[in-house]
PDB file of C-alpha atoms in Angstrom:
ATOM      1  CA  MET A  29      51.569-141.607  -8.984  1.00 49.00           C
ATOM      2  CA  THR A  30      53.706-143.130 -11.714  1.00 58.00           C
ATOM      3  CA  ARG A  31      52.586-142.399 -15.271  1.00 72.00           C
ATOM      4  CA  LEU A  32      53.094-145.278 -17.643  1.00 81.00           C
ATOM      5  CA  THR A  33      52.028-145.729 -21.245  1.00 83.00           C
ATOM      6  CA  GLY A  34      53.666-147.205 -24.305  1.00 89.00           C
ATOM      7  CA  LYS A  35      56.485-149.733 -24.383  1.00 94.00           C
ATOM      8  CA  ALA A  36      57.161-151.461 -21.086  1.00 95.00           C
ATOM      9  CA  LEU A  37      58.668-154.581 -19.611  1.00 96.00           C
ATOM     10  CA  ARG A  38      56.770-157.228 -17.656  1.00 97.00           C
ATOM     11  CA  VAL A  39      58.572-159.420 -15.167  1.00 98.00           C
ATOM     12  CA  THR A  40      56.775-162.538 -13.970  1.00 98.00           C
ATOM     13  CA  VAL A  41      58.082-164.487 -10.993  1.00 98.00           C
ATOM     14  CA  PHE A  42      56.864-168.076 -10.623  1.00 96.00           C
ATOM     15  CA  ILE A  43      57.260-169.397  -7.081  1.00 95.00           C
ATOM     16  CA  GLY A  44      55.451-171.614  -4.601  1.00 92.00           C
ATOM     17  CA  GLU A  45      52.809-170.296  -2.237  1.00 92.00           C
ATOM     18  CA  ASN A  46      54.779-171.598   0.756  1.00 91.00           C
ATOM     19  CA  ASP A  47      58.093-170.007  -0.275  1.00 94.00           C
ATOM     20  CA  THR A  48      59.314-167.573   2.371  1.00 95.00           C
ATOM     21  CA  TRP A  49      61.848-164.820   2.938  1.00 96.00           C
ATOM     22  CA  HIS A  50      62.771-164.381   6.598  1.00 95.00           C
ATOM     23  CA  ARG A  51      59.618-166.285   7.679  1.00 95.00           C
ATOM     24  CA  LYS A  52      57.282-164.059   5.617  1.00 96.00           C
ATOM     25  CA  PRO A  53      55.572-165.046   2.350  1.00 96.00           C
ATOM     26  CA  LEU A  54      58.010-164.517  -0.524  1.00 97.00           C
ATOM     27  CA  TYR A  55      55.294-163.165  -2.829  1.00 98.00           C
ATOM     28  CA  SER A  56      54.510-160.477  -0.246  1.00 97.00           C
ATOM     29  CA  GLN A  57      58.171-159.511   0.078  1.00 97.00           C
ATOM     30  CA  ILE A  58      58.447-159.141  -3.700  1.00 98.00           C
ATOM     31  CA  VAL A  59      55.377-156.881  -3.814  1.00 98.00           C
ATOM     32  CA  HIS A  60      56.625-154.727  -0.932  1.00 97.00           C
ATOM     33  CA  ARG A  61      60.086-154.372  -2.456  1.00 97.00           C
ATOM     34  CA  ALA A  62      58.565-153.458  -5.822  1.00 97.00           C
ATOM     35  CA  ARG A  63      56.498-150.750  -4.128  1.00 97.00           C
ATOM     36  CA  ALA A  64      59.531-149.451  -2.221  1.00 97.00           C
ATOM     37  CA  ALA A  65      61.450-149.334  -5.521  1.00 97.00           C
ATOM     38  CA  GLY A  66      58.747-147.089  -6.983  1.00 95.00           C
ATOM     39  CA  LEU A  67      57.596-149.550  -9.628  1.00 96.00           C
ATOM     40  CA  ALA A  68      54.246-148.923 -11.309  1.00 93.00           C
ATOM     41  CA  GLY A  69      52.502-151.938  -9.788  1.00 93.00           C
ATOM     42  CA  ALA A  70      52.645-155.589  -8.816  1.00 97.00           C
ATOM     43  CA  SER A  71      49.983-158.283  -8.597  1.00 97.00           C
ATOM     44  CA  VAL A  72      50.029-161.800  -7.169  1.00 98.00           C
ATOM     45  CA  PHE A  73      48.070-164.597  -8.852  1.00 97.00           C
ATOM     46  CA  ARG A  74      47.493-167.945  -7.165  1.00 92.00           C
ATOM     47  CA  GLY A  75      47.375-170.955  -9.453  1.00 88.00           C
ATOM     48  CA  ILE A  76      45.123-173.958  -9.091  1.00 83.00           C
ATOM     49  CA  GLU A  77      47.577-176.462 -10.548  1.00 80.00           C
ATOM     50  CA  GLY A  78      51.104-176.542 -11.879  1.00 80.00           C
ATOM     51  CA  PHE A  79      54.630-177.939 -11.719  1.00 78.00           C
ATOM     52  CA  GLY A  80      58.121-176.532 -11.945  1.00 78.00           C
ATOM     53  CA  ALA A  81      61.712-177.727 -12.133  1.00 78.00           C
ATOM     54  CA  SER A  82      61.054-180.541  -9.641  1.00 76.00           C
ATOM     55  CA  SER A  83      58.248-181.921 -11.877  1.00 74.00           C
ATOM     56  CA  LEU A  84      56.096-182.384  -8.757  1.00 74.00           C
ATOM     57  CA  ILE A  85      52.491-181.435  -9.560  1.00 73.00           C
ATOM     58  CA  HIS A  86      50.826-179.102  -7.076  1.00 77.00           C
ATOM     59  CA  THR A  87      47.040-178.939  -7.296  1.00 74.00           C
ATOM     60  CA  THR A  88      43.914-177.854  -5.428  1.00 72.00           C
ATOM     61  CA  ARG A  89      42.179-181.148  -6.183  1.00 69.00           C
ATOM     62  CA  LEU A  90      40.784-182.701  -3.024  1.00 56.00           C
ATOM     63  CA  LEU A  91      42.688-185.989  -3.214  1.00 59.00           C
ATOM     64  CA  SER A  92      46.077-184.313  -3.572  1.00 55.00           C
ATOM     65  CA  LEU A  93      45.703-181.931  -0.603  1.00 56.00           C
ATOM     66  CA  SER A  94      48.599-179.791  -1.836  1.00 61.00           C
ATOM     67  CA  GLU A  95      49.041-176.545   0.022  1.00 70.00           C
ATOM     68  CA  ASP A  96      52.091-175.290  -1.873  1.00 81.00           C
ATOM     69  CA  LEU A  97      50.223-174.022  -4.920  1.00 87.00           C
ATOM     70  CA  PRO A  98      51.912-172.126  -7.749  1.00 91.00           C
ATOM     71  CA  VAL A  99      52.014-168.346  -7.438  1.00 95.00           C
ATOM     72  CA  ALA A 100      52.883-165.775 -10.104  1.00 97.00           C
ATOM     73  CA  VAL A 101      53.951-162.246  -9.189  1.00 98.00           C
ATOM     74  CA  VAL A 102      53.591-159.889 -12.159  1.00 98.00           C
ATOM     75  CA  ILE A 103      55.256-156.471 -12.279  1.00 97.00           C
ATOM     76  CA  VAL A 104      55.058-154.003 -15.176  1.00 96.00           C
ATOM     77  CA  ASP A 105      57.061-150.800 -15.607  1.00 96.00           C
ATOM     78  CA  THR A 106      59.588-149.233 -17.943  1.00 95.00           C
ATOM     79  CA  GLU A 107      62.471-151.440 -19.046  1.00 95.00           C
ATOM     80  CA  GLU A 108      64.927-149.286 -17.089  1.00 96.00           C
ATOM     81  CA  ARG A 109      63.005-149.588 -13.807  1.00 96.00           C
ATOM     82  CA  VAL A 110      62.319-153.310 -14.169  1.00 97.00           C
ATOM     83  CA  ARG A 111      65.943-154.108 -14.999  1.00 97.00           C
ATOM     84  CA  ALA A 112      67.073-152.034 -11.999  1.00 97.00           C
ATOM     85  CA  PHE A 113      64.794-154.231  -9.828  1.00 97.00           C
ATOM     86  CA  LEU A 114      66.247-157.544 -11.059  1.00 97.00           C
ATOM     87  CA  PRO A 115      69.048-157.646  -8.423  1.00 97.00           C
ATOM     88  CA  ASP A 116      66.328-157.558  -5.722  1.00 96.00           C
ATOM     89  CA  LEU A 117      64.665-160.565  -7.342  1.00 97.00           C
ATOM     90  CA  ASP A 118      68.003-162.328  -7.616  1.00 96.00           C
ATOM     91  CA  GLU A 119      68.431-161.883  -3.858  1.00 96.00           C
ATOM     92  CA  LEU A 120      64.882-162.984  -2.976  1.00 96.00           C
ATOM     93  CA  VAL A 121      64.160-165.877  -5.353  1.00 95.00           C
ATOM     94  CA  GLY A 122      66.123-169.003  -4.487  1.00 92.00           C
ATOM     95  CA  GLU A 123      63.813-171.474  -6.260  1.00 91.00           C
ATOM     96  CA  GLY A 124      61.427-170.650  -9.071  1.00 92.00           C
ATOM     97  CA  MET A 125      61.564-168.907 -12.410  1.00 95.00           C
ATOM     98  CA  VAL A 126      61.795-165.249 -13.411  1.00 97.00           C
ATOM     99  CA  ILE A 127      60.852-164.237 -16.950  1.00 97.00           C
ATOM    100  CA  LEU A 128      60.799-160.935 -18.843  1.00 98.00           C
ATOM    101  CA  ASP A 129      58.388-159.988 -21.639  1.00 97.00           C
ATOM    102  CA  SER A 130      58.139-156.854 -23.704  1.00 97.00           C
ATOM    103  CA  CYS A 131      54.655-155.385 -23.535  1.00 95.00           C
ATOM    104  CA  GLU A 132      52.740-152.220 -24.329  1.00 93.00           C
ATOM    105  CA  VAL A 133      50.753-150.353 -21.706  1.00 93.00           C
ATOM    106  CA  ILE A 134      47.540-149.028 -23.209  1.00 92.00           C
ATOM    107  CA  ARG A 135      45.967-147.636 -20.056  1.00 87.00           C
ATOM    108  CA  TYR A 136      47.311-147.154 -16.528  1.00 86.00           C
ATOM    109  CA  VAL A 137      45.020-145.098 -14.305  1.00 84.00           C
ATOM    110  CA  GLY A 138      44.846-145.123 -10.527  1.00 80.00           C
ATOM    111  CA  ARG A 139      42.065-144.069  -8.223  1.00 76.00           C
ATOM    112  CA  GLU A 140      41.610-140.356  -7.818  1.00 74.00           C
ATOM    113  CA  GLU A 141      41.605-138.918  -4.318  1.00 68.00           C
ATOM    114  CA  PRO A 142      38.035-137.861  -3.461  1.00 66.00           C
ATOM    115  CA  VAL A 143      37.327-134.158  -3.053  1.00 63.00           C
ATOM    116  CA  GLY A 144      34.896-132.884  -0.438  1.00 61.00           C
ATOM    117  CA  GLU A 145      33.286-134.808   2.399  1.00 56.00           C
ATOM    118  CA  PRO A 146      34.679-138.133   3.617  1.00 58.00           C
ATOM    119  CA  GLY A 147      33.050-140.876   1.572  1.00 56.00           C
ATOM    120  CA  ASP A 148      32.221-138.422  -1.243  1.00 56.00           C
ATOM    121  CA  THR A 149      33.796-139.589  -4.497  1.00 52.00           C
ATOM    122  CA  GLY A 150      32.755-136.523  -6.437  1.00 52.00           C
ATOM    123  CA  GLY A 151      30.068-138.453  -8.264  1.00 52.00           C
ATOM    124  CA  LYS A 152      32.514-141.067  -9.559  1.00 53.00           C
ATOM    125  CA  GLY A 153      32.882-144.614  -8.313  1.00 54.00           C
ATOM    126  CA  LYS A 154      31.478-146.126  -5.174  1.00 51.00           C
ATOM    127  CA  LYS A 155      31.018-144.435  -1.826  1.00 49.00           C
ATOM    128  CA  SER A 156      32.707-145.865   1.249  1.00 45.00           C
ATOM    129  CA  LEU A 157      30.495-147.324   3.920  1.00 46.00           C
TER     130      LEU A 157
END
């Protein structure tokens, strides 16, 4: 597991929910490439309303019936690792926006592997059903 605390870089990719890469969701391809690159983590957030360079508003409101909602993929890691990943994003993202922010990681802790019987979390967390 990657250890990450202190100064970091956050890359946020704004794309449309219907954007694809080789007939697969673009947001999914970004997450899988980030994982393959060994980055600390990536999350996808689906928006309820927004617009981009085309100025066309996409919304979940019933009357609009838009299905191409805004999506943000957020990745945080060291500046070196994030900058090394930028060529992948350049290849994948044809339309959208990619931004970088400096940030500080206060806490980054993954799930511990349980010890003992299957479903036993060692007294921490929830048990599997």
